[in-house]
Amino acid sequence: MRISGDGTATGGPYPLGSSADPTASQHPVAPARAAEAAETVGYRGPTACAAAGITYRQLDYWARTGLVEPSVRPAYGSGTQRLYSFRDVVVLKIVKRFLDTGVALQNIRAAVQHLRARGFEDLERMTLMSDGATVYECTSPDEVVKLLQGGQGVFGIAVGVVWRDVETALSQLHGERVDTGETLVGNNPGDELARRRNRAG
């Protein structure tokens, strides 16, 4: 599936988000899914930066321009702290990798929107390929090989690998309980994700 700058996908079986797309109703493009709204642990800006490998200036700019906004708690004026979810931090790291390889910002925005609409299980087995101009979603090794054979994919991001990298980084940093504001040292986001999968199953 090809993700273009206008948020649609071409070159795959169906355009992303079109009425012909059988997954459109299952994966609506939205700022945050219900699972994210129920986050119990959030990460402040400096922690999100450390785990994603970005600067605070990048984080602030991306939040202000709507590229990657904190889904747990946005900043309301001075004195309030943004709180990012685990998935937000994964997306931040993916955006950084795209920018480092020269992918156009318009296409990165479309890819971010697409990532936010996917379920946790979808993300873990997804590979994002790009030729620098277009981003493609691959959910199987066969799709990756097909893209490479066609000459479109010059680099790929295995979302599951980024996921595990962020999980490891955050387990050594501080999280914050959303309800009480309590600081959690060395909180492993994988524990909460496992609980969430069990509840969903």
Tab-separated table of C-alpha atoms in Angstrom:
chain	number	residue	atom	x	y	z
A	1	MET	CA	0.000	0.000	0.000
A	2	ARG	CA	1.427	3.380	-1.025
A	3	ILE	CA	0.859	6.346	1.281
A	4	SER	CA	0.898	9.600	-0.663
A	5	GLY	CA	1.122	13.167	0.600
A	6	ASP	CA	-2.628	13.740	0.483
A	7	GLY	CA	-3.230	10.904	2.949
A	8	THR	CA	-4.401	8.384	0.374
A	9	ALA	CA	-2.703	5.167	-0.601
A	10	THR	CA	-2.160	4.155	-4.202
A	11	GLY	CA	-0.465	1.257	-5.845
A	12	GLY	CA	-2.004	-1.130	-3.354
A	13	PRO	CA	-5.309	-2.966	-3.478
A	14	TYR	CA	-7.377	0.099	-2.487
A	15	PRO	CA	-6.805	3.791	-1.769
A	16	LEU	CA	-6.383	4.345	1.963
A	17	GLY	CA	-9.527	5.777	3.554
A	18	SER	CA	-11.650	5.468	0.410
A	19	SER	CA	-15.068	3.852	0.372
A	20	ALA	CA	-13.523	0.994	-1.615
A	21	ASP	CA	-11.021	0.293	1.145
A	22	PRO	CA	-12.313	-2.630	3.256
A	23	THR	CA	-10.093	-1.560	6.146
A	24	ALA	CA	-11.341	2.038	6.201
A	25	SER	CA	-14.030	1.387	8.787
A	26	GLN	CA	-11.677	-0.750	10.885
A	27	HIS	CA	-8.880	1.837	10.873
A	28	PRO	CA	-10.360	5.342	10.715
A	29	VAL	CA	-7.768	8.100	10.516
A	30	ALA	CA	-8.099	9.978	13.795
A	31	PRO	CA	-5.829	11.980	16.104
A	32	ALA	CA	-6.015	9.312	18.788
A	33	ARG	CA	-7.703	5.952	19.213
A	34	ALA	CA	-9.777	4.992	22.244
A	35	ALA	CA	-6.886	2.885	23.516
A	36	GLU	CA	-4.688	5.973	23.595
A	37	ALA	CA	-7.330	8.000	25.419
A	38	ALA	CA	-7.127	5.458	28.234
A	39	GLU	CA	-3.363	5.814	28.723
A	40	THR	CA	-2.345	5.429	32.352
A	41	VAL	CA	1.310	6.430	31.878
A	42	GLY	CA	2.643	9.433	29.985
A	43	TYR	CA	6.115	10.728	29.211
A	44	ARG	CA	7.207	14.350	29.491
A	45	GLY	CA	8.931	16.125	26.634
A	46	PRO	CA	12.553	15.576	27.721
A	47	THR	CA	11.888	11.852	28.243
A	48	ALA	CA	10.185	11.548	24.849
A	49	CYS	CA	13.156	13.331	23.243
A	50	ALA	CA	15.684	11.013	24.888
A	51	ALA	CA	13.811	7.870	23.834
A	52	ALA	CA	13.160	9.072	20.266
A	53	GLY	CA	16.622	10.560	19.706
A	54	ILE	CA	15.385	14.070	18.868
A	55	THR	CA	15.968	17.566	20.221
A	56	TYR	CA	13.455	19.440	22.342
A	57	ARG	CA	13.262	22.077	19.606
A	58	GLN	CA	12.147	19.393	17.126
A	59	LEU	CA	9.601	18.026	19.605
A	60	ASP	CA	8.168	21.489	20.250
A	61	TYR	CA	8.005	22.387	16.562
A	62	TRP	CA	6.326	19.106	15.603
A	63	ALA	CA	3.734	19.568	18.368
A	64	ARG	CA	3.010	23.195	17.402
A	65	THR	CA	2.654	22.347	13.702
A	66	GLY	CA	0.489	19.291	14.408
A	67	LEU	CA	2.944	16.760	12.977
A	68	VAL	CA	3.151	14.729	16.208
A	69	GLU	CA	0.998	16.032	19.024
A	70	PRO	CA	0.985	14.537	22.523
A	71	SER	CA	-2.104	12.344	22.781
A	72	VAL	CA	-2.102	12.018	26.591
A	73	ARG	CA	-1.983	15.716	27.487
A	74	PRO	CA	-1.269	18.737	25.284
A	75	ALA	CA	0.300	21.883	26.722
A	76	TYR	CA	-2.259	24.447	27.858
A	77	GLY	CA	-0.349	27.703	28.171
A	78	SER	CA	2.722	28.190	30.320
A	79	GLY	CA	3.282	25.912	33.269
A	80	THR	CA	1.623	22.799	31.859
A	81	GLN	CA	3.649	19.817	30.714
A	82	ARG	CA	2.907	17.879	27.554
A	83	LEU	CA	2.549	14.149	28.119
A	84	TYR	CA	3.280	11.718	25.313
A	85	SER	CA	2.037	8.141	25.095
A	86	PHE	CA	4.285	5.204	24.289
A	87	ARG	CA	2.887	5.113	20.743
A	88	ASP	CA	3.565	8.860	20.349
A	89	VAL	CA	7.235	8.240	21.154
A	90	VAL	CA	7.407	5.416	18.592
A	91	VAL	CA	5.957	7.784	15.975
A	92	LEU	CA	8.454	10.507	16.965
A	93	LYS	CA	11.346	8.099	16.369
A	94	ILE	CA	9.920	7.041	12.996
A	95	VAL	CA	9.515	10.692	11.930
A	96	LYS	CA	13.144	11.334	12.884
A	97	ARG	CA	14.288	8.420	10.720
A	98	PHE	CA	12.212	9.634	7.775
A	99	LEU	CA	13.631	13.160	8.046
A	100	ASP	CA	17.186	11.818	8.295
A	101	THR	CA	16.711	9.994	4.988
A	102	GLY	CA	15.205	12.979	3.174
A	103	VAL	CA	11.530	12.000	2.926
A	104	ALA	CA	9.321	14.993	2.090
A	105	LEU	CA	7.463	16.450	5.087
A	106	GLN	CA	4.117	16.183	3.279
A	107	ASN	CA	4.606	12.427	2.907
A	108	ILE	CA	5.743	12.106	6.532
A	109	ARG	CA	2.513	13.814	7.653
A	110	ALA	CA	0.469	11.310	5.646
A	111	ALA	CA	2.450	8.401	7.121
A	112	VAL	CA	1.970	9.722	10.688
A	113	GLN	CA	-1.768	10.027	10.138
A	114	HIS	CA	-1.830	6.468	8.826
A	115	LEU	CA	0.223	5.112	11.759
A	116	ARG	CA	-2.090	6.759	14.300
A	117	ALA	CA	-5.058	4.971	12.768
A	118	ARG	CA	-3.580	1.486	13.044
A	119	GLY	CA	-3.973	-0.962	15.904
A	120	PHE	CA	-1.092	-1.997	18.134
A	121	GLU	CA	-0.793	-5.416	16.506
A	122	ASP	CA	-0.733	-3.807	13.028
A	123	LEU	CA	2.150	-1.535	14.013
A	124	GLU	CA	4.291	-4.300	15.432
A	125	ARG	CA	4.362	-6.235	12.147
A	126	MET	CA	4.473	-3.264	9.764
A	127	THR	CA	7.447	-2.189	7.643
A	128	LEU	CA	7.476	1.295	6.128
A	129	MET	CA	9.433	1.565	2.876
A	130	SER	CA	10.331	4.752	1.024
A	131	ASP	CA	12.123	5.880	-2.095
A	132	GLY	CA	12.557	9.328	-0.548
A	133	ALA	CA	9.435	10.707	-2.215
A	134	THR	CA	6.718	8.199	-1.320
A	135	VAL	CA	6.063	6.066	1.757
A	136	TYR	CA	4.765	2.518	1.347
A	137	GLU	CA	3.267	0.253	4.007
A	138	CYS	CA	4.286	-3.399	3.884
A	139	THR	CA	2.782	-5.982	6.225
A	140	SER	CA	4.525	-9.049	4.826
A	141	PRO	CA	8.024	-9.965	3.579
A	142	ASP	CA	6.524	-10.608	0.132
A	143	GLU	CA	5.340	-7.003	-0.115
A	144	VAL	CA	8.810	-5.737	0.845
A	145	VAL	CA	10.437	-7.931	-1.823
A	146	LYS	CA	7.887	-6.794	-4.429
A	147	LEU	CA	8.668	-3.134	-3.728
A	148	LEU	CA	12.412	-3.721	-3.881
A	149	GLN	CA	12.087	-5.624	-7.146
A	150	GLY	CA	10.041	-2.759	-8.569
A	151	GLY	CA	12.747	-0.297	-7.611
A	152	GLN	CA	10.543	1.868	-5.368
A	153	GLY	CA	11.939	1.039	-1.937
A	154	VAL	CA	15.414	2.262	-1.127
A	155	PHE	CA	15.163	2.081	2.644
A	156	GLY	CA	12.818	0.569	5.166
A	157	ILE	CA	11.767	1.045	8.758
A	158	ALA	CA	10.624	-2.059	10.618
A	159	VAL	CA	8.131	-0.513	13.040
A	160	GLY	CA	8.408	-3.488	15.390
A	161	VAL	CA	12.148	-2.873	15.786
A	162	VAL	CA	11.592	0.832	16.522
A	163	TRP	CA	8.855	-0.219	18.957
A	164	ARG	CA	11.263	-2.451	20.905
A	165	ASP	CA	14.013	0.208	20.860
A	166	VAL	CA	11.636	2.769	22.378
A	167	GLU	CA	10.355	0.236	24.895
A	168	THR	CA	13.936	-0.441	26.055
A	169	ALA	CA	14.781	3.269	26.246
A	170	LEU	CA	11.643	4.202	28.189
A	171	SER	CA	12.143	1.354	30.664
A	172	GLN	CA	15.291	3.194	31.816
A	173	LEU	CA	13.653	6.625	31.990
A	174	HIS	CA	10.894	8.274	34.039
A	175	GLY	CA	7.216	7.962	33.265
A	176	GLU	CA	4.311	9.705	34.951
A	177	ARG	CA	0.970	8.348	36.093
A	178	VAL	CA	-1.716	10.298	34.277
A	179	ASP	CA	-4.229	10.190	37.129
A	180	THR	CA	-1.980	11.069	40.086
A	181	GLY	CA	1.090	12.694	38.516
A	182	GLU	CA	3.276	10.187	40.388
A	183	THR	CA	6.727	9.734	38.863
A	184	LEU	CA	7.497	6.175	37.803
A	185	VAL	CA	11.180	5.307	37.621
A	186	GLY	CA	12.149	2.543	35.214
A	187	ASN	CA	8.561	1.873	34.165
A	188	ASN	CA	8.454	-0.730	31.400
A	189	PRO	CA	5.792	0.281	28.834
A	190	GLY	CA	5.749	-3.323	27.629
A	191	ASP	CA	3.978	-4.358	30.832
A	192	GLU	CA	1.069	-2.005	30.171
A	193	LEU	CA	0.958	-3.007	26.501
A	194	ALA	CA	0.749	-6.668	27.477
A	195	ARG	CA	-2.131	-5.909	29.857
A	196	ARG	CA	-3.904	-3.998	27.127
A	197	ARG	CA	-3.548	-6.872	24.670
A	198	ASN	CA	-4.951	-9.275	27.273
A	199	ARG	CA	-7.954	-7.017	27.862
A	200	ALA	CA	-8.544	-6.683	24.116
A	201	GLY	CA	-8.286	-10.442	23.635
